[in-house]
CSV table of C-alpha atoms in Angstrom, one decimal:
chain,number,residue,atom,x,y,z
A,528,UNK,CA,-1.3,3.3,33.0
A,529,UNK,CA,-0.3,6.0,30.7
A,530,UNK,CA,1.9,8.9,32.2
A,531,UNK,CA,2.4,12.5,31.2
A,532,UNK,CA,6.5,12.7,31.3
A,533,UNK,CA,7.8,16.4,31.3
A,534,UNK,CA,11.6,17.2,30.9
A,535,UNK,CA,13.7,19.8,31.3
A,536,UNK,CA,14.3,21.7,28.1
A,537,UNK,CA,17.9,23.1,29.1
A,538,UNK,CA,18.9,19.3,30.2
A,539,UNK,CA,16.8,16.9,28.5
A,540,UNK,CA,17.7,13.9,30.5
A,541,UNK,CA,16.2,15.7,33.6
A,542,UNK,CA,12.5,14.2,34.2
A,543,UNK,CA,10.9,16.9,36.2
A,544,UNK,CA,7.7,15.0,36.5
A,545,UNK,CA,5.8,11.7,35.5
A,546,UNK,CA,2.1,12.2,36.6
A,547,UNK,CA,-0.4,9.8,35.5
A,548,UNK,CA,-2.8,10.8,32.6
A,549,UNK,CA,-6.1,11.4,33.8
A,550,UNK,CA,-7.8,9.8,30.6
A,551,UNK,CA,-11.4,10.8,29.4
A,552,UNK,CA,-12.9,9.0,32.6
A,553,UNK,CA,-10.9,10.8,34.8
A,554,UNK,CA,-11.8,14.1,33.1
A,555,UNK,CA,-15.4,13.4,33.6
A,556,UNK,CA,-14.9,12.4,37.2
A,557,UNK,CA,-13.1,15.5,38.2
A,558,UNK,CA,-16.0,17.6,36.3
A,559,UNK,CA,-18.6,15.9,38.4
A,560,UNK,CA,-16.9,16.6,41.7
A,561,UNK,CA,-16.3,20.2,40.5
A,562,UNK,CA,-20.1,20.4,39.8
A,563,UNK,CA,-21.1,19.2,43.5
A,564,UNK,CA,-18.5,21.8,44.9
A,565,UNK,CA,-19.7,24.6,43.2
A,566,UNK,CA,-22.8,24.7,45.1
A,567,UNK,CA,-20.9,25.1,48.1
A,568,UNK,CA,-18.6,27.6,46.5
A,569,UNK,CA,-21.0,29.6,45.4
A,570,UNK,CA,-22.9,29.8,48.8
A,571,UNK,CA,-19.7,31.0,50.6
A,572,UNK,CA,-20.5,34.3,49.1
A,573,UNK,CA,-18.5,37.3,48.0
A,574,UNK,CA,-16.6,37.6,51.4
A,575,UNK,CA,-15.7,33.7,51.3
A,576,UNK,CA,-14.5,33.6,47.8
A,577,UNK,CA,-12.4,36.8,48.2
A,578,UNK,CA,-10.8,35.5,51.3
A,579,UNK,CA,-10.1,32.1,49.6
A,580,UNK,CA,-8.4,34.0,46.6
A,581,UNK,CA,-6.5,36.1,48.8
A,582,UNK,CA,-5.1,33.0,50.7
A,583,UNK,CA,-4.1,31.6,47.4
A,584,UNK,CA,-2.0,34.8,46.8
A,585,UNK,CA,-0.5,34.6,50.0
A,586,UNK,CA,0.5,31.1,49.7
A,587,UNK,CA,1.8,31.4,46.3
A,588,UNK,CA,3.7,34.3,47.1
A,589,UNK,CA,5.3,32.5,50.3
A,590,UNK,CA,6.5,29.7,47.7
A,591,UNK,CA,8.2,32.2,45.4
A,592,UNK,CA,11.6,30.7,45.2
A,593,UNK,CA,10.5,27.3,44.7
A,594,UNK,CA,8.1,28.2,41.9
A,595,UNK,CA,10.8,30.2,40.2
A,596,UNK,CA,13.0,27.2,40.4
A,597,UNK,CA,10.3,25.0,39.1
A,598,UNK,CA,9.5,27.3,36.1
A,599,UNK,CA,13.1,27.5,35.1
A,600,UNK,CA,13.6,23.8,35.4
A,601,UNK,CA,10.2,22.6,33.7
A,602,UNK,CA,9.8,25.2,30.9
A,603,UNK,CA,13.1,26.4,30.4
A,604,UNK,CA,12.0,30.2,31.3
A,605,UNK,CA,15.2,32.5,32.2
A,606,UNK,CA,15.1,33.2,36.0
A,607,UNK,CA,14.5,37.0,35.9
A,608,UNK,CA,11.6,36.1,33.6
A,609,UNK,CA,10.6,33.4,35.9
A,610,UNK,CA,10.7,35.6,38.9
A,611,UNK,CA,8.4,38.1,37.2
A,612,UNK,CA,6.1,35.7,36.2
A,613,UNK,CA,5.7,34.3,39.7
A,614,UNK,CA,5.3,37.9,40.9
A,615,UNK,CA,2.5,38.6,38.3
A,616,UNK,CA,0.7,35.3,39.2
A,617,UNK,CA,0.5,36.8,42.9
A,618,UNK,CA,-0.7,40.0,41.7
A,619,UNK,CA,-3.4,38.4,39.6
A,620,UNK,CA,-4.7,36.4,42.5
A,621,UNK,CA,-4.9,39.7,44.7
A,622,UNK,CA,-6.5,41.3,41.8
A,623,UNK,CA,-9.5,38.9,41.5
A,624,UNK,CA,-9.8,38.6,45.1
A,625,UNK,CA,-11.5,42.0,44.9
A,626,UNK,CA,-13.8,40.8,42.0
A,627,UNK,CA,-16.4,39.0,44.2
A,628,UNK,CA,-17.7,42.4,45.3
A,629,UNK,CA,-17.9,43.7,41.8
A,630,UNK,CA,-21.5,45.0,40.9
A,631,UNK,CA,-23.1,41.7,39.6
A,632,UNK,CA,-26.0,43.4,37.7
A,633,UNK,CA,-27.9,46.5,36.9
A,634,UNK,CA,-31.2,48.2,38.2
A,635,UNK,CA,-33.8,49.8,35.5
A,636,UNK,CA,-36.7,51.3,35.3
A,637,UNK,CA,-39.6,49.4,33.9
A,638,UNK,CA,-41.1,50.7,30.5
A,639,UNK,CA,-44.6,51.5,32.3
A,640,UNK,CA,-46.1,51.2,35.6
A,641,UNK,CA,-44.6,50.1,39.0
A,642,UNK,CA,-41.9,47.8,39.8
A,643,UNK,CA,-38.3,46.6,39.0
A,644,UNK,CA,-36.1,45.5,36.3
A,645,UNK,CA,-32.9,43.8,37.2
A,646,UNK,CA,-30.2,42.1,35.5
A,647,UNK,CA,-28.1,39.9,37.5
A,648,UNK,CA,-24.7,37.7,36.3
A,649,UNK,CA,-24.4,34.4,38.0
A,650,UNK,CA,-21.6,31.6,37.3
A,651,UNK,CA,-22.2,29.0,34.5
A,652,UNK,CA,-21.1,26.2,36.8
A,653,UNK,CA,-18.0,24.5,35.8
A,654,UNK,CA,-15.0,26.1,33.8
A,655,UNK,CA,-12.9,24.0,31.6
A,656,UNK,CA,-9.5,25.6,31.2
A,657,UNK,CA,-6.8,24.5,28.8
A,658,UNK,CA,-3.6,26.2,29.1
A,659,UNK,CA,-0.2,26.4,27.3
A,660,UNK,CA,3.3,25.6,28.8
A,661,UNK,CA,4.9,29.3,28.2
A,662,UNK,CA,3.6,30.9,31.0
A,663,UNK,CA,2.8,27.8,33.3
A,664,UNK,CA,1.6,29.8,36.3
A,665,UNK,CA,0.0,33.1,35.0
A,666,UNK,CA,-2.0,31.9,32.4
A,667,UNK,CA,-3.7,29.3,34.5
A,668,UNK,CA,-3.9,32.0,37.1
A,669,UNK,CA,-5.3,34.6,34.9
A,670,UNK,CA,-8.0,32.2,33.8
A,671,UNK,CA,-8.8,30.3,36.9
A,672,UNK,CA,-8.9,33.3,39.4
A,673,UNK,CA,-11.8,35.5,37.6
A,674,UNK,CA,-13.8,32.2,37.2
A,675,UNK,CA,-13.3,31.5,40.9
A,676,UNK,CA,-14.1,34.8,41.9
A,677,UNK,CA,-17.7,34.9,40.3
A,678,UNK,CA,-18.6,31.7,41.5
A,679,UNK,CA,-17.2,29.0,38.9
A,680,UNK,CA,-15.3,25.7,40.0
A,681,UNK,CA,-12.7,25.2,37.7
A,682,UNK,CA,-11.2,22.0,35.9
A,683,UNK,CA,-7.6,22.8,34.4
A,684,UNK,CA,-5.9,21.0,31.6
A,685,UNK,CA,-2.3,22.1,31.4
A,686,UNK,CA,0.0,21.7,28.5
A,687,UNK,CA,2.1,18.3,29.2
A,688,UNK,CA,5.3,20.3,29.2
A,689,UNK,CA,4.0,22.2,32.2
A,690,UNK,CA,2.4,19.6,34.4
A,691,UNK,CA,4.5,20.1,37.3
A,692,UNK,CA,3.7,23.7,37.7
A,693,UNK,CA,0.0,23.4,37.2
A,694,UNK,CA,0.0,20.9,40.1
A,695,UNK,CA,2.0,22.8,42.4
A,696,UNK,CA,0.0,25.9,41.7
A,697,UNK,CA,-3.4,24.2,42.5
A,698,UNK,CA,-1.7,22.6,45.4
A,699,UNK,CA,-0.6,26.0,47.0
A,700,UNK,CA,-4.0,27.7,46.0
A,701,UNK,CA,-5.4,25.4,48.9
A,702,UNK,CA,-9.0,25.6,47.6
A,703,UNK,CA,-11.5,23.2,48.7
A,704,UNK,CA,-11.7,19.7,47.1
A,705,UNK,CA,-13.3,20.0,43.7
A,706,UNK,CA,-13.0,23.8,43.3
A,707,UNK,CA,-9.7,23.7,41.5
A,708,UNK,CA,-8.8,20.5,40.1
A,709,UNK,CA,-5.9,19.8,37.4
A,710,UNK,CA,-6.2,16.7,35.1
A,711,UNK,CA,-3.0,15.9,33.5
A,712,UNK,CA,-2.9,14.6,30.0
A,713,UNK,CA,-3.1,15.6,26.3
A,714,UNK,CA,-5.5,15.6,23.6
A,715,UNK,CA,-8.0,13.1,24.8
A,716,UNK,CA,-8.3,14.9,28.0
A,717,UNK,CA,-8.6,17.9,26.4
A,718,UNK,CA,-11.4,16.8,24.3
A,719,UNK,CA,-13.1,15.5,27.5
A,720,UNK,CA,-13.0,18.6,29.2
A,721,UNK,CA,-14.2,20.7,26.6
A,722,UNK,CA,-17.1,18.2,26.0
A,723,UNK,CA,-18.4,18.2,29.5
A,724,UNK,CA,-17.8,21.4,31.2
A,725,UNK,CA,-20.1,24.7,31.2
A,726,UNK,CA,-17.7,27.5,30.0
A,727,UNK,CA,-14.7,27.0,28.1
A,728,UNK,CA,-11.2,29.2,27.7
A,729,UNK,CA,-8.5,28.1,25.7
A,730,UNK,CA,-4.9,29.1,25.0
A,731,UNK,CA,-2.7,27.4,22.4
A,732,UNK,CA,-2.1,26.7,18.8
A,733,UNK,CA,-4.6,27.8,15.9
A,734,UNK,CA,-5.4,24.2,15.0
A,735,UNK,CA,-6.3,23.0,18.2
A,736,UNK,CA,-8.1,26.1,19.1
A,737,UNK,CA,-10.3,25.8,16.2
A,738,UNK,CA,-11.1,22.6,17.2
A,739,UNK,CA,-12.3,23.5,20.8
A,740,UNK,CA,-14.0,26.5,19.4
A,741,UNK,CA,-16.2,24.1,17.1
A,742,UNK,CA,-16.6,21.5,19.7
A,743,UNK,CA,-17.8,24.0,22.5
A,744,UNK,CA,-19.9,26.0,20.2
A,745,UNK,CA,-21.6,23.1,18.8
A,746,UNK,CA,-23.0,22.3,22.4
A,747,UNK,CA,-24.0,26.0,23.0
A,748,UNK,CA,-21.2,26.6,25.5
A,749,UNK,CA,-19.8,29.9,25.6
A,750,UNK,CA,-15.9,29.7,24.4
A,751,UNK,CA,-13.1,31.8,24.3
A,752,UNK,CA,-9.7,31.1,22.4
A,753,UNK,CA,-6.4,32.8,22.3
A,754,UNK,CA,-4.5,31.2,19.4
A,755,UNK,CA,-1.3,33.0,19.1
A,756,UNK,CA,0.0,35.9,16.7
A,757,UNK,CA,2.3,36.5,14.0
A,758,UNK,CA,3.4,40.0,15.4
A,759,UNK,CA,4.8,43.0,13.6
A,760,UNK,CA,6.9,45.8,14.5
A,761,UNK,CA,7.1,49.0,12.6
A,762,UNK,CA,10.3,51.2,12.8
A,763,UNK,CA,10.1,54.7,11.1
A,764,UNK,CA,13.1,56.6,10.1
A,765,UNK,CA,12.6,59.2,13.1
A,766,UNK,CA,12.9,56.6,15.7
A,767,UNK,CA,15.3,56.0,18.0
A,768,UNK,CA,17.1,53.3,16.2
A,769,UNK,CA,19.3,52.2,19.4
A,770,UNK,CA,16.4,51.9,21.9
A,771,UNK,CA,14.2,50.4,19.1
A,772,UNK,CA,16.8,47.6,18.2
A,773,UNK,CA,17.0,46.8,22.2
A,774,UNK,CA,13.3,46.5,22.5
A,775,UNK,CA,12.8,44.4,19.3
A,776,UNK,CA,15.8,42.1,20.3
A,777,UNK,CA,13.8,41.7,23.6
A,778,UNK,CA,10.7,40.9,21.9
A,779,UNK,CA,12.4,38.4,19.5
A,780,UNK,CA,14.7,36.8,21.9
A,781,UNK,CA,13.2,37.0,25.5
A,782,UNK,CA,12.6,33.6,26.5
A,783,UNK,CA,13.5,32.4,23.1
A,784,UNK,CA,10.6,33.7,21.6
A,785,UNK,CA,8.2,31.4,23.0
A,786,UNK,CA,5.6,34.2,23.8
A,787,UNK,CA,2.5,34.8,21.8
A,788,UNK,CA,3.2,38.6,21.6
A,789,UNK,CA,6.9,37.9,20.3
A,790,UNK,CA,7.9,40.1,17.3
A,791,UNK,CA,8.5,37.7,14.3
A,792,UNK,CA,8.4,40.5,11.6
A,793,UNK,CA,10.2,43.5,11.7
A,794,UNK,CA,9.3,46.4,9.0
A,795,UNK,CA,11.7,49.2,8.6
A,796,UNK,CA,10.3,52.2,7.1
A,797,UNK,CA,12.5,54.0,4.2
A,798,UNK,CA,15.9,55.2,5.7
A,799,UNK,CA,15.4,53.2,8.7
A,800,UNK,CA,16.4,49.8,7.2
A,801,UNK,CA,20.0,49.7,7.1
A,802,UNK,CA,21.0,51.3,10.6
A,803,UNK,CA,18.3,49.1,12.1
A,804,UNK,CA,19.6,46.2,10.5
A,805,UNK,CA,22.9,46.5,11.9
A,806,UNK,CA,21.8,47.5,15.4
A,807,UNK,CA,19.3,44.8,15.9
A,808,UNK,CA,21.7,42.5,14.7
A,809,UNK,CA,24.1,43.1,17.0
A,810,UNK,CA,21.5,43.5,19.6
A,811,UNK,CA,20.4,40.0,19.0
A,812,UNK,CA,24.1,38.7,19.0
A,813,UNK,CA,24.5,40.1,22.4
A,814,UNK,CA,21.7,37.9,23.9
A,815,UNK,CA,23.1,34.8,23.2
A,816,UNK,CA,21.1,31.5,24.1
A,817,UNK,CA,22.3,30.1,27.6
A,818,UNK,CA,21.4,28.2,30.9
A,819,UNK,CA,18.1,29.7,31.9
A,820,UNK,CA,19.0,29.3,35.5
A,821,UNK,CA,21.7,32.2,35.1
A,822,UNK,CA,20.5,35.6,36.2
A,823,UNK,CA,22.1,37.2,32.9
A,824,UNK,CA,20.3,35.1,30.5
A,825,UNK,CA,17.6,36.4,28.2
A,826,UNK,CA,17.3,33.6,25.6
A,827,UNK,CA,17.1,30.2,26.9
A,828,UNK,CA,16.2,26.9,25.3
A,829,UNK,CA,13.0,26.3,23.1
A,830,UNK,CA,10.8,23.9,24.5
A,831,UNK,CA,11.4,20.6,23.0
A,832,UNK,CA,13.4,19.1,20.2
A,833,UNK,CA,10.5,19.1,17.9
A,834,UNK,CA,10.7,23.0,18.2
A,835,UNK,CA,14.2,23.0,17.5
A,836,UNK,CA,14.0,20.9,14.6
A,837,UNK,CA,11.3,22.9,13.0
A,838,UNK,CA,12.9,26.1,13.7
A,839,UNK,CA,16.2,24.9,12.1
A,840,UNK,CA,14.3,23.6,9.3
A,841,UNK,CA,12.5,26.6,8.4
A,842,UNK,CA,15.8,28.8,8.7
A,843,UNK,CA,17.6,26.3,6.2
A,844,UNK,CA,14.7,26.5,3.9
A,845,UNK,CA,14.8,30.2,4.1
A,846,UNK,CA,18.5,30.1,3.1
A,847,UNK,CA,17.8,28.0,0.0
A,848,UNK,CA,15.0,30.2,-1.0
A,849,UNK,CA,17.3,33.4,-1.1
A,850,UNK,CA,17.4,34.7,2.3
A,851,UNK,CA,20.2,35.8,4.3
A,852,UNK,CA,21.0,35.3,7.9
A,853,UNK,CA,22.0,38.4,9.6
A,854,UNK,CA,23.0,36.7,12.8
A,855,UNK,CA,22.4,33.5,14.8
A,856,UNK,CA,20.6,30.8,12.5
A,857,UNK,CA,22.6,27.6,14.2
A,858,UNK,CA,22.1,25.7,17.1
A,859,UNK,CA,24.2,26.3,20.2
A,860,UNK,CA,27.0,23.9,20.3
A,861,UNK,CA,28.4,24.1,23.5
A,862,UNK,CA,26.0,22.8,26.0
A,863,UNK,CA,23.0,20.2,26.0
A,864,UNK,CA,19.7,21.0,25.8
A,865,UNK,CA,17.4,22.7,22.8
A,866,UNK,CA,19.3,25.9,22.5
A,867,UNK,CA,19.2,28.2,19.2
A,868,UNK,CA,21.0,31.2,18.8
A,869,UNK,CA,18.5,34.2,18.3
A,870,UNK,CA,18.3,34.9,14.8
A,871,UNK,CA,17.5,37.5,12.3
A,872,UNK,CA,16.9,37.2,8.3
A,873,UNK,CA,16.5,39.3,5.5
A,874,UNK,CA,15.3,38.7,2.1
A,875,UNK,CA,12.9,36.1,3.3
A,876,UNK,CA,10.3,35.5,0.4
A,877,UNK,CA,6.7,36.6,1.4
A,878,UNK,CA,5.3,33.4,0.9
A,879,UNK,CA,7.7,31.6,2.9
A,880,UNK,CA,6.4,29.9,6.2
A,881,UNK,CA,8.7,32.3,8.3
A,882,UNK,CA,7.3,35.1,7.0
A,883,UNK,CA,3.6,33.9,7.4
A,884,UNK,CA,3.4,31.6,10.2
A,885,UNK,CA,4.0,31.8,13.7
A,886,UNK,CA,7.0,29.5,14.6
A,887,UNK,CA,7.4,30.1,18.5
A,888,UNK,CA,11.1,30.6,18.7
A,889,UNK,CA,13.7,33.2,18.8
A,890,UNK,CA,13.7,34.1,15.0
A,891,UNK,CA,12.5,36.9,13.0
A,892,UNK,CA,12.5,38.5,9.7
A,893,UNK,CA,13.3,41.9,8.6
A,894,UNK,CA,11.1,43.5,6.1
A,895,UNK,CA,11.8,46.9,4.0
A,896,UNK,CA,8.6,49.4,3.5
A,897,UNK,CA,9.0,52.4,1.3
A,898,UNK,CA,6.5,54.2,3.7
A,899,UNK,CA,4.1,53.9,6.5
A,900,UNK,CA,1.4,53.3,4.2
A,901,UNK,CA,3.3,50.0,2.9
A,902,UNK,CA,4.5,49.0,6.4
A,903,UNK,CA,0.8,49.0,7.7
A,904,UNK,CA,0.0,47.0,4.7
A,905,UNK,CA,2.4,44.5,5.4
A,906,UNK,CA,1.8,44.5,9.4
A,907,UNK,CA,-2.0,43.8,8.6
A,908,UNK,CA,-1.2,41.0,5.9
A,909,UNK,CA,-1.7,38.3,8.3
A,910,UNK,CA,-4.7,36.3,9.6
A,911,UNK,CA,-3.2,35.9,13.2
A,912,UNK,CA,-2.6,39.8,14.6
A,913,UNK,CA,-2.3,39.9,18.3
A,914,UNK,CA,0.2,42.6,19.2
A,915,UNK,CA,2.0,45.3,17.0
A,916,UNK,CA,4.7,47.7,18.0
A,917,UNK,CA,5.4,51.2,16.3
A,918,UNK,CA,8.7,53.0,17.1
A,919,UNK,CA,8.8,56.6,16.2
A,920,UNK,CA,9.4,59.9,17.8
A,921,UNK,CA,6.4,61.5,16.5
A,922,UNK,CA,3.3,60.9,18.6
A,923,UNK,CA,1.1,61.9,15.8
A,924,UNK,CA,2.3,59.4,13.5
A,925,UNK,CA,2.3,56.5,16.0
A,926,UNK,CA,-1.1,57.4,16.9
A,927,UNK,CA,-2.1,57.5,13.4
A,928,UNK,CA,-0.8,54.2,12.6
A,929,UNK,CA,-2.6,52.6,15.6
A,930,UNK,CA,-5.7,53.7,14.4
A,931,UNK,CA,-5.1,51.8,11.1
A,932,UNK,CA,-3.4,48.5,12.5
A,933,UNK,CA,-5.5,45.6,12.8
A,934,UNK,CA,-3.7,44.0,16.3
A,935,UNK,CA,-5.6,43.5,19.3
A,936,UNK,CA,-2.8,45.3,21.1
A,937,UNK,CA,-0.6,48.1,19.9
A,938,UNK,CA,2.5,49.1,21.8
A,939,UNK,CA,4.0,52.6,21.0
A,940,UNK,CA,7.8,52.6,21.5
A,941,UNK,CA,7.7,49.4,23.6
A,942,UNK,CA,8.4,45.7,22.6
A,943,UNK,CA,5.3,43.9,21.3
A,944,UNK,CA,5.8,41.4,24.1
A,945,UNK,CA,4.1,42.3,27.3
A,946,UNK,CA,0.8,42.3,29.0
A,947,UNK,CA,-1.2,44.4,31.5
A,948,UNK,CA,-3.2,41.6,33.4
A,949,UNK,CA,-5.6,44.4,34.4
A,950,UNK,CA,-6.6,45.4,31.0
A,951,UNK,CA,-8.2,43.2,28.1
A,952,UNK,CA,-6.3,40.9,26.4
A,953,UNK,CA,-6.6,39.6,22.8
A,954,UNK,CA,-6.1,39.6,19.1
A,955,UNK,CA,-7.8,40.3,15.9
A,956,UNK,CA,-8.9,38.1,12.9
A,957,UNK,CA,-8.2,34.4,13.7
A,958,UNK,CA,-5.7,35.1,16.7
A,959,UNK,CA,-8.6,35.0,19.0
A,960,UNK,CA,-12.2,33.9,19.4
A,961,UNK,CA,-14.6,35.2,21.7
A,962,UNK,CA,-14.6,37.7,24.3
A,963,UNK,CA,-11.5,39.1,25.9
A,964,UNK,CA,-9.5,37.7,28.7
A,965,UNK,CA,-8.0,39.8,32.0
A,966,UNK,CA,-9.1,42.8,33.4
A,967,UNK,CA,-12.8,43.3,34.2
A,968,UNK,CA,-13.8,42.2,30.9
A,969,UNK,CA,-13.3,38.4,31.5
A,970,UNK,CA,-15.8,38.5,34.4
A,971,UNK,CA,-18.6,38.9,32.1
A,972,UNK,CA,-17.1,35.9,30.0
A,973,UNK,CA,-17.8,33.8,33.1
A,974,UNK,CA,-21.0,34.8,33.8
A,975,UNK,CA,-24.6,34.6,32.3
A,976,UNK,CA,-26.7,37.7,32.5
A,977,UNK,CA,-30.4,37.1,33.7
A,978,UNK,CA,-33.1,39.5,33.4
A,979,UNK,CA,-35.4,39.5,36.5
A,980,UNK,CA,-38.9,41.7,36.3
A,981,UNK,CA,-40.4,42.2,40.1
A,982,UNK,CA,-44.1,43.6,39.5
A,983,UNK,CA,-46.0,44.5,42.6
A,984,UNK,CA,-48.9,42.4,43.5
A,985,UNK,CA,-51.2,44.9,43.5
A,986,UNK,CA,-51.2,48.8,42.3
A,987,UNK,CA,-50.2,51.4,44.7
């Protein structure tokens, strides 16, 4: 029997969990159980589903310390961020516990004559969810909770590196058998999930996301995919440079840059370049990579050896191409684990992968722009525009920039990283496919609209 083995990125010899892979047959069995369970789950009604999601929130909250420790251990998330993720996970369960009572349709007047025209939204059946490792509790929850709230059952395939977190989350949720099932595995299990479920939500790499979209759309199944971003930060000359540097440093190095909303390109406009380069290099140097279990740590390890190798090779390649490392650029030498010091480079050629691809690590390139027009053109020069931040004391300038930026999320005088779970989440261009996640918008994604005409049997 093959297994999914998840290791501690801060201590690669620490095996967190070894779980049997579900295999394609196991996924198919889970989908079949979920399809049977869905009928009873839907029949619970709004009050029953609301109460079940509320109990899940309470159980997760009661296990906060356990889940914080597990998140730190399995995915290397710094303890302060892990605590924030658990709190967000609880809040998401509670937020969607109210969703079963939301209006599920509309009433319309007929075009002529007597009668009623109704639209009603109904669950698809079984939702197939494929989730990444970087938010091992929050992302499975922000997909599963709304799908469950509107009456679907869920089969979840987490990233192998987050297997233990997903299994424990589902266990704590305590939902009826078949309502929320975790199927450990990799590509085989993911493909089987997409091939057999009624609605699909994916978060992960662009390459895999495109395959998921093609497979689901080919079956005529609703699909949404979040595939990361090459996120920019624009810093104008009138910005508070110290504040901007602090925001950018947290968005570059927080959780070792392993967020789809992390900043990887810093665009300094005009005279902002020199003071920002100095302030940002200093701010990043103060966020040295360290043990994620320490309360003072902001930048922990990257997720695995492959990620570390890809990052260090890209940095070395940029140096060879003429770039200068302003800070970082080296593996942390005084500890085990997959640590890379937060890194800022300048002079990176526009065609170099570090300037044009998402690397998912604590690395950013600093780019000059003569004026706001050039800065916006640079920011928009990507196929993966999820989140962009703008730093300026002028609200007029910031709002004008926001109108011209392609990103799905624009944050003014704030880090590019950060998500409000009650608002729609998603990117522009190839960063996303399908409708938005989170907030009320996602409830429509997990349901199909039906139009019902009710006519009287006789005139009156």
